[in-house]
Coordinates of C-alpha atoms in Angstrom, one line a residue:
M1 CA -238.5 -76.4 42.5
A2 CA -236.1 -79.9 42.0
D3 CA -237.0 -82.8 39.9
S4 CA -235.6 -85.1 41.8
T5 CA -236.7 -87.3 44.5
Q6 CA -234.9 -87.2 48.1
T7 CA -235.6 -89.9 50.4
G8 CA -236.2 -89.4 54.5
T9 CA -237.4 -92.0 57.4
A10 CA -240.6 -92.7 58.2
G11 CA -241.3 -93.1 61.5
S12 CA -242.5 -96.9 60.4
G13 CA -238.7 -97.1 58.5
Q14 CA -239.4 -96.9 55.4
D15 CA -238.1 -94.6 53.0
T16 CA -240.1 -91.7 52.3
P17 CA -240.0 -88.3 49.5
A18 CA -239.2 -85.6 50.9
P19 CA -241.7 -82.8 50.8
R20 CA -241.5 -80.7 48.2
R21 CA -241.6 -76.8 48.5
A22 CA -245.3 -75.8 47.6
S23 CA -245.2 -72.9 45.1
W24 CA -247.9 -71.3 43.2
R25 CA -245.4 -72.2 40.5
S26 CA -246.8 -75.5 41.2
I27 CA -250.9 -75.3 40.1
G28 CA -252.9 -76.4 38.0
P29 CA -254.9 -79.7 38.3
G30 CA -256.4 -78.0 40.7
I31 CA -257.7 -75.2 38.7
V32 CA -258.6 -77.8 36.1
V33 CA -260.8 -79.8 38.1
A34 CA -262.4 -76.6 39.2
A35 CA -263.4 -75.3 36.1
T36 CA -264.2 -78.0 34.7
G37 CA -266.9 -78.7 37.3
V38 CA -268.6 -75.2 36.8
G39 CA -270.6 -75.5 34.0
A40 CA -273.3 -73.0 32.2
G41 CA -275.9 -74.8 34.7
D42 CA -274.1 -73.9 37.3
L43 CA -274.1 -70.4 36.8
V44 CA -278.0 -70.4 35.9
A45 CA -278.5 -72.2 39.5
T46 CA -276.7 -69.1 41.0
L47 CA -277.6 -66.3 39.1
I48 CA -281.9 -68.2 39.8
A49 CA -280.3 -68.2 43.3
G50 CA -278.7 -64.2 43.5
S51 CA -282.4 -63.2 41.7
K52 CA -284.6 -64.8 44.4
F53 CA -282.9 -64.8 47.7
G54 CA -280.0 -62.2 46.7
Y55 CA -277.3 -62.5 49.4
T56 CA -278.7 -64.4 51.4
L57 CA -277.3 -67.7 50.2
L58 CA -273.4 -66.6 50.4
W59 CA -272.4 -68.9 53.1
A60 CA -274.2 -71.9 51.5
A61 CA -272.3 -71.0 48.2
V62 CA -268.9 -70.6 50.0
L63 CA -269.6 -74.0 52.3
G64 CA -270.1 -75.1 48.6
C65 CA -266.9 -74.6 47.6
L66 CA -265.3 -76.4 51.3
V67 CA -267.3 -79.5 50.2
K68 CA -265.7 -79.9 47.1
I69 CA -262.1 -79.1 48.7
S70 CA -262.8 -81.4 51.2
L71 CA -263.7 -84.3 47.9
A72 CA -261.0 -82.8 46.0
E73 CA -258.5 -83.3 48.5
A74 CA -259.3 -87.0 49.9
A75 CA -259.2 -88.1 45.9
G76 CA -256.0 -86.2 45.1
R77 CA -254.6 -88.1 49.0
W78 CA -255.5 -91.2 47.9
H79 CA -253.8 -91.2 44.6
L80 CA -250.3 -89.8 46.3
A81 CA -250.6 -91.5 49.5
T82 CA -251.4 -95.3 48.0
G83 CA -249.8 -95.4 44.5
R84 CA -253.0 -96.7 43.3
T85 CA -255.8 -94.9 41.5
L86 CA -259.0 -94.3 42.8
F87 CA -260.2 -97.6 40.0
D88 CA -258.5 -99.3 42.2
G89 CA -259.7 -98.3 45.9
W90 CA -263.0 -98.4 44.2
R91 CA -262.4 -102.3 43.0
S92 CA -261.1 -103.4 46.0
L93 CA -264.8 -102.5 47.4
G94 CA -266.2 -105.4 45.5
S95 CA -267.5 -105.8 41.9
W96 CA -270.5 -104.0 42.3
T97 CA -268.4 -100.6 41.7
S98 CA -266.6 -102.0 38.6
A99 CA -270.4 -102.4 37.2
Y100 CA -271.6 -99.2 38.4
F101 CA -268.9 -97.0 36.7
A102 CA -269.5 -98.9 33.3
G103 CA -273.0 -98.6 33.5
Y104 CA -272.4 -94.8 34.6
V105 CA -269.5 -94.0 31.9
V106 CA -271.6 -95.3 29.1
V107 CA -275.4 -93.9 29.5
W108 CA -273.6 -90.3 31.3
G109 CA -271.2 -89.4 28.6
F110 CA -273.7 -89.8 25.6
V111 CA -275.4 -87.9 27.4
Y112 CA -273.2 -85.4 29.0
G113 CA -271.6 -85.4 25.5
A114 CA -274.9 -84.0 23.9
A115 CA -275.7 -81.5 26.6
A116 CA -271.9 -80.1 26.7
M117 CA -272.2 -79.4 22.5
S118 CA -275.0 -77.9 22.4
S119 CA -273.7 -75.8 26.2
S120 CA -270.9 -74.5 23.7
A121 CA -273.0 -73.9 20.9
L122 CA -275.1 -71.2 22.6
P123 CA -273.0 -68.0 22.9
L124 CA -270.8 -68.7 19.6
A125 CA -274.4 -68.7 17.9
A126 CA -275.3 -65.4 19.9
L127 CA -272.2 -64.2 19.3
F128 CA -272.4 -65.1 15.5
P129 CA -276.3 -64.4 14.4
D130 CA -277.2 -65.4 11.1
T131 CA -273.7 -67.5 10.9
L132 CA -274.7 -71.4 11.1
D133 CA -277.2 -73.3 12.4
L134 CA -277.4 -74.0 16.5
K135 CA -276.7 -77.5 15.7
V136 CA -273.6 -76.8 13.4
W137 CA -272.2 -74.8 16.1
A138 CA -272.8 -78.0 18.3
V139 CA -271.0 -80.0 16.4
L140 CA -268.3 -78.0 15.4
C141 CA -267.2 -78.1 19.2
G142 CA -267.2 -81.2 19.5
L143 CA -264.6 -81.7 16.6
V144 CA -262.6 -79.2 18.4
G145 CA -262.3 -80.2 21.5
L146 CA -262.1 -84.2 20.3
V147 CA -258.9 -82.8 18.0
F148 CA -257.6 -81.2 20.3
V149 CA -257.7 -83.5 23.0
W150 CA -256.5 -86.5 21.0
F151 CA -253.2 -84.5 19.7
N152 CA -252.2 -82.6 22.9
Q153 CA -251.1 -84.4 25.9
Y154 CA -251.6 -82.9 29.7
A155 CA -249.4 -79.7 29.6
V156 CA -250.6 -78.3 26.8
F157 CA -254.5 -79.0 27.7
E158 CA -253.8 -77.8 31.3
K159 CA -252.2 -74.4 30.0
V160 CA -255.2 -74.2 27.6
M161 CA -257.9 -73.8 30.8
T162 CA -255.8 -72.1 32.7
V163 CA -256.4 -68.9 30.0
L164 CA -259.9 -70.0 29.7
V165 CA -260.8 -69.8 33.4
G166 CA -258.8 -66.5 32.8
V167 CA -261.3 -65.2 30.8
M168 CA -264.3 -66.9 33.1
F169 CA -262.7 -65.5 36.3
V170 CA -262.1 -61.7 34.7
V171 CA -265.8 -61.4 33.1
T172 CA -267.4 -62.6 36.5
V173 CA -265.5 -60.2 38.0
Y174 CA -265.9 -57.3 36.1
L175 CA -269.9 -57.8 35.9
A176 CA -269.7 -57.8 40.1
V177 CA -268.5 -54.7 39.9
R178 CA -270.0 -53.5 37.7
V179 CA -273.6 -54.1 38.8
T180 CA -271.8 -52.1 42.1
P181 CA -272.5 -55.1 44.8
N182 CA -274.1 -54.0 48.2
L183 CA -271.1 -54.9 51.0
G184 CA -273.9 -54.9 53.8
S185 CA -275.9 -56.9 52.5
A186 CA -273.2 -59.6 50.6
L187 CA -271.8 -59.7 54.4
A188 CA -274.8 -60.8 55.9
G189 CA -275.5 -63.4 53.7
L190 CA -273.2 -65.2 55.7
A191 CA -274.9 -65.8 58.0
P192 CA -276.5 -69.1 57.9
V193 CA -280.3 -68.1 57.2
L194 CA -283.3 -70.7 55.3
P195 CA -286.0 -67.9 54.2
D196 CA -289.1 -69.7 53.4
G197 CA -288.7 -71.7 49.5
S198 CA -285.3 -71.3 50.2
L199 CA -284.1 -75.4 51.1
L200 CA -283.0 -76.8 47.6
Y201 CA -281.6 -73.8 46.3
T202 CA -279.1 -73.9 49.1
L203 CA -278.8 -77.9 49.0
G204 CA -278.3 -76.8 45.1
L205 CA -275.6 -74.1 45.9
I206 CA -273.7 -76.1 48.2
G207 CA -273.4 -79.6 46.4
G208 CA -274.1 -78.2 42.6
V209 CA -271.7 -76.4 41.4
G210 CA -268.1 -77.7 40.4
G211 CA -269.9 -81.3 41.8
T212 CA -269.4 -83.7 38.8
I213 CA -267.4 -86.8 38.4
T214 CA -264.4 -84.3 37.6
L215 CA -263.9 -84.2 41.0
A216 CA -262.7 -88.2 41.1
A217 CA -260.9 -87.0 37.8
Y218 CA -258.2 -84.7 39.8
G219 CA -255.9 -87.5 41.3
Y220 CA -256.0 -88.7 37.5
W221 CA -254.6 -84.9 36.9
V222 CA -252.3 -85.1 39.8
N223 CA -250.5 -87.9 38.4
A224 CA -250.3 -86.8 35.1
K225 CA -248.9 -83.6 36.4
G226 CA -245.9 -85.7 37.3
W227 CA -247.2 -86.0 41.2
T228 CA -247.1 -90.0 42.2
D229 CA -245.9 -90.0 46.3
T230 CA -246.2 -88.4 49.0
G231 CA -243.7 -85.8 48.2
W232 CA -246.6 -83.5 46.1
M233 CA -248.7 -84.0 48.8
K234 CA -248.3 -80.2 50.6
V235 CA -248.5 -79.3 46.6
M236 CA -251.6 -80.7 46.1
R237 CA -252.9 -79.4 48.7
L238 CA -252.1 -75.7 48.1
D239 CA -253.1 -76.5 44.2
N240 CA -256.7 -77.3 45.7
R241 CA -257.3 -74.6 48.3
V242 CA -256.5 -71.8 45.3
A243 CA -258.0 -73.3 42.7
Y244 CA -261.8 -73.9 45.0
I245 CA -260.6 -70.3 46.1
T246 CA -260.8 -69.0 42.7
T247 CA -264.3 -71.1 42.2
G248 CA -266.0 -69.6 45.3
I249 CA -265.4 -66.0 43.7
F250 CA -266.2 -66.9 41.0
V251 CA -269.3 -68.3 42.4
V252 CA -269.6 -65.3 45.1
A253 CA -269.5 -62.6 41.8
M254 CA -272.2 -64.5 39.8
L255 CA -274.2 -64.4 42.9
A256 CA -273.8 -60.9 43.0
V257 CA -274.9 -60.6 39.5
G258 CA -278.0 -62.0 40.4
A259 CA -279.2 -60.2 43.6
E260 CA -278.1 -56.9 42.1
L261 CA -279.4 -56.8 38.0
L262 CA -281.7 -59.6 38.6
H263 CA -283.2 -59.5 42.0
S264 CA -283.9 -56.0 42.3
S265 CA -285.6 -55.9 39.1
G266 CA -287.9 -58.8 39.1
V267 CA -286.2 -61.0 36.0
A268 CA -287.0 -64.2 36.2
L269 CA -284.4 -66.6 33.9
T270 CA -285.0 -69.4 31.8
K271 CA -283.8 -72.6 33.7
G272 CA -280.7 -74.4 31.9
D273 CA -277.9 -73.4 29.5
K274 CA -280.8 -70.5 27.8
G275 CA -280.6 -68.4 30.8
L276 CA -277.7 -67.2 29.9
L277 CA -279.2 -65.8 27.1
D278 CA -281.6 -63.8 28.8
L279 CA -278.7 -62.5 31.2
S280 CA -277.2 -61.1 28.3
T281 CA -280.3 -59.1 27.0
V282 CA -280.6 -57.6 30.3
L283 CA -276.7 -56.8 30.2
E284 CA -277.5 -54.9 26.8
E285 CA -280.2 -53.3 27.6
R286 CA -278.8 -51.8 30.9
Y287 CA -274.9 -51.4 29.7
G288 CA -274.4 -51.7 26.3
A289 CA -273.9 -54.4 23.3
A290 CA -270.1 -54.4 24.6
T291 CA -271.3 -56.1 27.9
A292 CA -273.3 -57.9 26.7
K293 CA -270.5 -59.7 24.3
L294 CA -268.0 -59.7 26.6
F295 CA -270.3 -61.5 28.7
L296 CA -271.2 -64.0 26.4
I297 CA -267.5 -65.0 25.5
G298 CA -267.0 -65.7 29.3
F299 CA -270.4 -68.0 29.6
F300 CA -268.8 -69.7 26.1
A301 CA -265.4 -70.2 28.1
T302 CA -267.3 -71.5 31.4
S303 CA -269.5 -74.1 28.4
Y304 CA -266.1 -75.4 27.1
T305 CA -263.8 -75.8 29.7
S306 CA -266.4 -78.3 31.2
L307 CA -266.0 -79.8 27.3
I308 CA -262.2 -80.5 26.7
G309 CA -262.0 -81.1 30.7
V310 CA -264.6 -84.0 30.7
W311 CA -263.3 -84.9 27.5
H312 CA -259.8 -85.1 28.6
G313 CA -260.5 -86.2 32.6
V314 CA -263.3 -88.8 32.1
S315 CA -261.2 -90.5 29.6
L316 CA -258.3 -90.6 31.9
M317 CA -260.6 -92.8 34.2
F318 CA -262.2 -95.0 31.4
A319 CA -258.4 -95.8 30.2
D320 CA -257.8 -96.7 33.7
F321 CA -261.1 -98.5 34.4
V322 CA -260.4 -100.5 31.2
G323 CA -256.7 -100.9 31.5
K324 CA -257.4 -103.1 34.8
F325 CA -259.9 -105.4 32.9
R326 CA -257.5 -105.7 29.6
P327 CA -254.1 -104.7 30.1
S328 CA -253.7 -105.5 26.5
L329 CA -255.3 -102.3 25.4
T330 CA -253.0 -100.0 27.7
A331 CA -250.2 -101.5 27.7
G332 CA -247.5 -100.1 24.8
A333 CA -249.0 -96.5 25.3
P334 CA -246.3 -93.8 26.1
R335 CA -249.1 -91.9 28.1
P336 CA -252.5 -93.3 29.0
E337 CA -253.7 -89.5 26.6
R338 CA -252.1 -92.1 23.1
S339 CA -254.1 -95.8 24.7
R340 CA -256.8 -97.0 22.9
P341 CA -259.3 -97.1 25.8
F342 CA -258.9 -93.4 26.0
R343 CA -259.1 -92.4 22.6
A344 CA -262.4 -94.9 22.3
Y345 CA -263.9 -93.2 25.1
L346 CA -263.3 -89.9 23.7
L347 CA -265.2 -91.0 20.2
W348 CA -267.7 -92.1 22.5
L349 CA -268.5 -88.7 23.5
T350 CA -268.2 -87.0 20.5
F351 CA -270.1 -89.3 17.8
P352 CA -273.1 -90.7 19.2
P353 CA -274.3 -87.7 21.2
M354 CA -274.4 -86.0 18.2
S355 CA -277.6 -88.1 17.1
L356 CA -279.3 -86.5 20.3
L357 CA -278.8 -83.2 18.9
F358 CA -281.1 -83.5 16.3
L359 CA -283.6 -85.5 18.2
D360 CA -285.6 -85.2 21.1
Q361 CA -284.3 -87.4 24.1
P362 CA -285.2 -90.3 24.0
F363 CA -287.9 -90.6 27.3
G364 CA -286.0 -93.8 29.0
L365 CA -282.2 -92.5 28.1
V366 CA -283.7 -89.1 30.2
V367 CA -284.2 -91.3 33.2
G368 CA -281.5 -93.9 33.2
Y369 CA -279.2 -91.1 32.7
G370 CA -280.7 -88.6 35.6
V371 CA -281.0 -91.9 37.7
I372 CA -277.2 -92.8 37.4
G373 CA -276.0 -89.0 37.3
A374 CA -278.1 -88.6 40.7
L375 CA -276.0 -91.3 42.3
F376 CA -272.3 -90.8 41.2
M377 CA -271.4 -87.9 44.1
P378 CA -272.7 -90.0 46.4
F379 CA -270.9 -92.8 45.3
L380 CA -267.6 -90.7 44.9
A381 CA -267.9 -89.0 48.9
L382 CA -269.0 -92.6 50.0
T383 CA -266.5 -94.3 49.1
L384 CA -263.6 -91.7 50.0
L385 CA -264.7 -91.9 53.7
W386 CA -264.4 -95.5 53.4
L387 CA -261.2 -95.8 51.8
L388 CA -259.7 -93.2 53.6
N389 CA -260.4 -94.9 56.9
S390 CA -259.5 -98.5 56.3
A391 CA -256.1 -100.1 56.3
R392 CA -255.7 -99.7 52.2
T393 CA -254.4 -96.2 53.8
P394 CA -251.4 -96.1 54.7
A395 CA -251.8 -95.1 58.5
E396 CA -250.2 -91.5 58.6
W397 CA -252.7 -90.1 55.6
R398 CA -255.7 -91.9 56.8
N399 CA -258.4 -89.4 57.2
G400 CA -258.6 -86.9 60.4
L401 CA -261.7 -85.9 61.8
L402 CA -262.0 -82.5 59.5
S403 CA -261.5 -84.8 57.2
N404 CA -264.0 -87.3 57.9
V405 CA -266.6 -84.6 59.6
M406 CA -266.1 -83.3 55.7
L407 CA -266.9 -86.5 54.0
G408 CA -269.4 -87.4 55.9
A409 CA -271.5 -84.3 55.7
A410 CA -270.7 -84.5 52.1
G411 CA -271.8 -88.0 51.8
L412 CA -275.2 -87.0 53.3
L413 CA -275.4 -83.5 51.7
F414 CA -275.2 -85.5 48.2
V415 CA -277.9 -88.2 49.1
V416 CA -280.4 -85.3 50.1
L417 CA -280.1 -84.1 46.3
C418 CA -280.2 -87.3 44.8
V419 CA -283.5 -88.1 46.4
Q420 CA -284.4 -85.0 45.3
Q421 CA -282.9 -85.0 41.4
L422 CA -284.9 -88.6 41.4
R423 CA -288.0 -87.1 42.7
E424 CA -288.3 -84.5 39.5
L425 CA -287.4 -87.1 36.9
P426 CA -290.4 -87.3 34.7
W427 CA -290.9 -91.2 35.6

């Protein structure tokens, strides 16, 4: 693929970049955003849905991937069509967006840092029992993530994420094949059906798997890849679709494991990341220690892609946020990853959250984290809908009917999930 930019004449009379040829060799940012968004908690939610309802909610998992494709495509399209970052777009909607984002990245980052380190530590502690305390493993995971992101540029980061995604994919597909899925039941699960008591699980499958702030970071990773104008639009769309189709296969594989291994035998998993340790025990009993250890390796890859993905992607967003108010703090940095705000947020994600590893999370912090976190996905979907239907976006790249339907449906879905999450908080 040529690196030089050719130009052509658009209908407006302005020179526009000629489209680059969409190639499999170009994909990367989509794999990064999809892998970061799928964490251990998503695996547990998918397994529990499979264990309770078999393949009945398979259609919801597929629909969820389509929702994420539309959201990530919208974020990437904004960056390429306007030459502006997503935070530029948010600022144009009013100062309230800056106030919300500031509160979000501070509180969310503090609690998420501890959760990501703990999730990555769990499979390591199970793989190497009686070696180190769980908290020590968690601290080490955070420190390694910090050093890796601090000293590496996007190209290296993307390669490591791709390797970890490969591990995740191979392990989950192997497990799905090993439990011998019932193809007839799986195909029947593509028909939209809502069994009694399945509504929340259905909404969770559609909205939860692969849906976090990292969807908003997609445009930043697109720019970090070197895609900076509309000539890269076809490449970005291929990249995004391949990534979420891969995620879809990943989710379907885990649903099959839940349906075949847990649903048929009536095994219940613990909620939260520790539920994956329950599955490891079941796998060892059924298929032996080697399969259980292989699963734990996949568990670690899943958790650690979320950790280093957030360490990199959300730090890019924070650097952009700070740079809009204090340009002197980002001026002179050869890349955003070398800027002071980027590295300051990296430190915020790593060291303050370590205190939560040794203490119970304060009640007020849990509530605050839950409220701000629940509001983010509706905020993202609805602001993208607003931005991409306004004069802020060049007419050629504004939403069509399908994009509006998908983003509108995503916004409504995330509002419902937000209300449900708020109701479940320990007020």
